[in-house]
Short mmCIF file of C-alpha atoms in Angstrom, two decimals:
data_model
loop_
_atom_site.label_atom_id
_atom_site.label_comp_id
_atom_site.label_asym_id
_atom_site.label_seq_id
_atom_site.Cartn_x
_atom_site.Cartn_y
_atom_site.Cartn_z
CA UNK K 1 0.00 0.00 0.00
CA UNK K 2 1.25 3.26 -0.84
CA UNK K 3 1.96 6.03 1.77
CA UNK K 4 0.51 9.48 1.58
CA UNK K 5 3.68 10.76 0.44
CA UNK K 6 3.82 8.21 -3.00
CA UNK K 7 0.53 8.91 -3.54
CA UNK K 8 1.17 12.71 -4.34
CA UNK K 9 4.21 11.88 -5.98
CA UNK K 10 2.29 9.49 -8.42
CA UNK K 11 0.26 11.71 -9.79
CA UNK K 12 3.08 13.69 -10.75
CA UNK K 13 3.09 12.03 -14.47
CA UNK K 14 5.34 12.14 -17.92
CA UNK K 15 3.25 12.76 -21.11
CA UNK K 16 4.23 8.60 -21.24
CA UNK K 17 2.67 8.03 -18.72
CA UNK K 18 -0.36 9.94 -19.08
CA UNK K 19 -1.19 8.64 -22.41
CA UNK K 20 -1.75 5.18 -20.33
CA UNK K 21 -3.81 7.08 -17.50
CA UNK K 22 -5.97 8.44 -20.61
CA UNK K 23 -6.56 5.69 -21.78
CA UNK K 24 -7.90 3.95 -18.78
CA UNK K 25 -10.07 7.12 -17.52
CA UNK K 26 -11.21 7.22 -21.54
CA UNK K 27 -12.09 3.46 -21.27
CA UNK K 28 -14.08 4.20 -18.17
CA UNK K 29 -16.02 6.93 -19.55
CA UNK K 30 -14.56 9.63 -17.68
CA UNK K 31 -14.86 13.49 -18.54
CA UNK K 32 -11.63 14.72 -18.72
CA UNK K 33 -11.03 18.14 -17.59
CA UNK K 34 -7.97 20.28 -18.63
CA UNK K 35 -5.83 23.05 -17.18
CA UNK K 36 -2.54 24.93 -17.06
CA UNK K 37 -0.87 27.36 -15.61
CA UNK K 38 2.94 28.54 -13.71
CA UNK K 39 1.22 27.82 -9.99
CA UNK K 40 4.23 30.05 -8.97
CA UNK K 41 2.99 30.38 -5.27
CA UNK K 42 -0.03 28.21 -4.43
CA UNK K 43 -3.00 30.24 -3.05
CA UNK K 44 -6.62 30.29 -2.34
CA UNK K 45 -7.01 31.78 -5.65
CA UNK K 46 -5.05 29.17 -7.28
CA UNK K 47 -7.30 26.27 -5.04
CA UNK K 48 -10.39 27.64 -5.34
CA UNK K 49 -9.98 27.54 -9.49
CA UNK K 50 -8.62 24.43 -9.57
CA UNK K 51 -11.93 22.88 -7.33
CA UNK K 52 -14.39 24.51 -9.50
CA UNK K 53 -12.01 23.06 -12.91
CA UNK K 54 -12.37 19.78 -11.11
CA UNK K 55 -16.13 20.06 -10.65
CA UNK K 56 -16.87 19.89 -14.48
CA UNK K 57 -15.79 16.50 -14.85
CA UNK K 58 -14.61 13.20 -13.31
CA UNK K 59 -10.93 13.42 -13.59
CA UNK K 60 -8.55 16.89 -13.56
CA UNK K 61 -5.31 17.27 -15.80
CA UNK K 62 -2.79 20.02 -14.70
CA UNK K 63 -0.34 21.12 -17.23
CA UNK K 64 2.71 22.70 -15.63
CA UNK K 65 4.87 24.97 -16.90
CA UNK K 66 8.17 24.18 -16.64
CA UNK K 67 10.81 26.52 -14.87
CA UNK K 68 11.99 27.61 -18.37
CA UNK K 69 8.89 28.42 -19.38
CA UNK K 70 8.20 30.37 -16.68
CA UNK K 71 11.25 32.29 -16.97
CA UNK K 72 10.17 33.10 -20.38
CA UNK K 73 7.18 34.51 -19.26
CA UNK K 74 7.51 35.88 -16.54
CA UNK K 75 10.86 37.23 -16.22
CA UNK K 76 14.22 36.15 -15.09
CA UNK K 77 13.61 36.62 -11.14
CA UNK K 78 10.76 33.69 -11.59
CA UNK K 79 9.65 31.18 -10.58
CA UNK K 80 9.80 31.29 -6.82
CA UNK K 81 9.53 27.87 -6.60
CA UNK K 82 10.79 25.12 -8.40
CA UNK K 83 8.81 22.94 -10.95
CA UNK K 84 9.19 20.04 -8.18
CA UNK K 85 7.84 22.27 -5.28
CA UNK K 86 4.82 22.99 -7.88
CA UNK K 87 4.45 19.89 -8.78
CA UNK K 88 4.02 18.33 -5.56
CA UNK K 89 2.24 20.81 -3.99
CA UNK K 90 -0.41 20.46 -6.72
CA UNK K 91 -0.55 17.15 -6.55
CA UNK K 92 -1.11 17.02 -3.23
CA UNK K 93 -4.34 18.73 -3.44
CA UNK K 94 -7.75 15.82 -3.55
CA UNK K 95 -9.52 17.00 -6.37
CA UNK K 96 -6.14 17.14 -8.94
CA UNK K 97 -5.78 13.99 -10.71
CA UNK K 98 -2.82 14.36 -12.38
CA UNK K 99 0.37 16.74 -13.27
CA UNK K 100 2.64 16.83 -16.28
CA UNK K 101 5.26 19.52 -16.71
CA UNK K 102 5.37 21.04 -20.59
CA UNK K 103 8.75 23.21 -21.75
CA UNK K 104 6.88 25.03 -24.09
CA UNK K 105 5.21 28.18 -23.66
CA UNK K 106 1.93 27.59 -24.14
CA UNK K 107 0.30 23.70 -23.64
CA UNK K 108 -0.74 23.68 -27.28
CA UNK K 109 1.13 20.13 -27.85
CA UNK K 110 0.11 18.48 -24.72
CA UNK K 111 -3.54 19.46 -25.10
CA UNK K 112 -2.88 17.51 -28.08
CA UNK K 113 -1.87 14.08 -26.24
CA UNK K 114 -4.50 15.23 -23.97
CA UNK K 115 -7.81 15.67 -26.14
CA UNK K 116 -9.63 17.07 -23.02
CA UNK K 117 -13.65 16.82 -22.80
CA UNK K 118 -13.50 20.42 -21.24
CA UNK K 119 -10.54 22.79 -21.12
CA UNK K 120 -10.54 25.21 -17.92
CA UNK K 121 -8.95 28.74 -18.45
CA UNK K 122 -9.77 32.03 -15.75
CA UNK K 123 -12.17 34.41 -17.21
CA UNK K 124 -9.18 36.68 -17.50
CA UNK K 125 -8.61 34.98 -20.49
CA UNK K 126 -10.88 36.25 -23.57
CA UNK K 127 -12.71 32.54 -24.79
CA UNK K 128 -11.91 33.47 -28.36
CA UNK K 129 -8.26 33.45 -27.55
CA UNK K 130 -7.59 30.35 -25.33
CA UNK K 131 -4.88 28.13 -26.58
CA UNK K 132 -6.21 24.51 -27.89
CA UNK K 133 -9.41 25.76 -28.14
CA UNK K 134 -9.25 24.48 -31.69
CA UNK K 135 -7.96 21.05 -30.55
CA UNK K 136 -10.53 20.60 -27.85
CA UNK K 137 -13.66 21.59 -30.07
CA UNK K 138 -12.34 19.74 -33.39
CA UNK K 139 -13.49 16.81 -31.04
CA UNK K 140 -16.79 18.28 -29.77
CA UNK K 141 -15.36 19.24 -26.48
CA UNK K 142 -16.03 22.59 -24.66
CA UNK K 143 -14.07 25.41 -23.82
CA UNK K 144 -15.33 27.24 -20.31
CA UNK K 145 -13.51 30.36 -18.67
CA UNK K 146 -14.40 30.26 -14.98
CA UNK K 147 -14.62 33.30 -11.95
CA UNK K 148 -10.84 33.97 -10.29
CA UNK K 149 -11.34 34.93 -6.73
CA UNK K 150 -11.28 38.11 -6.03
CA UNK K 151 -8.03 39.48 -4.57
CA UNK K 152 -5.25 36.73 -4.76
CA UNK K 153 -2.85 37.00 -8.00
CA UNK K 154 0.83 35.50 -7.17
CA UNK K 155 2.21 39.04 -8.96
CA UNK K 156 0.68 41.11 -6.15
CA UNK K 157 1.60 38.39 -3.50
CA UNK K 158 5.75 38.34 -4.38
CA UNK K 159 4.89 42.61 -5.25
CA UNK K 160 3.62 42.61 -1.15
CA UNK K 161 6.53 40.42 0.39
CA UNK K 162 9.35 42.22 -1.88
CA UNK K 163 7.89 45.51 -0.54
CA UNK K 164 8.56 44.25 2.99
CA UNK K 165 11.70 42.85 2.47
CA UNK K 166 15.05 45.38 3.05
CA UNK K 167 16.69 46.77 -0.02
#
């Protein structure tokens, strides 16, 4: 029996490996929800987004972006934490099934292997403009932007503890 610990840890997946975990959840006629994101600094925000993502379907797909990627995004002072400290700390959370690291910037090739029933995005993001929304309705999935929580963005959070920090 596996320990709390290697149960977060498997759930931390390779594309590999979650080709075999799709096909399973496909076989059992499980709705697949997809999402992505740099999970920088895990916070209510973050966990209250990824419960509702989860709530659309039976099983929830996390792409993560790798520290690279975030780098290239965000700029050279981020991430604050490491792709493993993301990782794990998503994974540890009930209601994500599953996490797989991507190196590019956007998850346009893994929401390939992925072929999600729904892909999740904030309604930050304009519906029109949400990467693999071509992929995921070629198949007759749906695209669905969901409410952010008011008040929590990981830019203000590191912009509030820099601001207390000495120069």
């Amino acid at each position: 029996m596996m320990d709390k610990l290697e149960m977060i840890r498997a759930k931390i997946r390779t594309v590999d490996q979650l080709r075999r975990d799709l096909a399973v959840w496909r076989f059992r006629e499980r709705v697949v929800v997809f999402t992505n994101g740099c999970f920088d600094i895990l916070h209510l925000g973050h966990v209250e987004y990824l419960a509702r993502a989860r709530e659309l379907g039976h099983i929830l797909v996390v792409g993560l972006n790798s520290d690279e990627s975030v780098r290239r995004l965000k700029g050279p002072d981020r991430p604050v934490n490491s792709v493993v400290a993301r990782a794990g700390l998503l994974a540890a959370l009930s209601f994500v099934d599953a996490v797989t690291v991507f190196e590019e910037d956007t998850p346009y090739e893994l929401i390939r292997v992925v072929r999600p029933d729904i892909l999740v995005k904030g309604k930050d993001y304009d519906n029109r403009e949400i990467v693999g929304r071509d992929i995921v309705e070629s198949h007759g999935g749906r695209v669905i932007t969901i409410d952010l929580t008011e008040g929590f963005s990981t830019t203000s959070l590191i912009n509030k503890l820099s601001a207390g920090l000495p120069k």
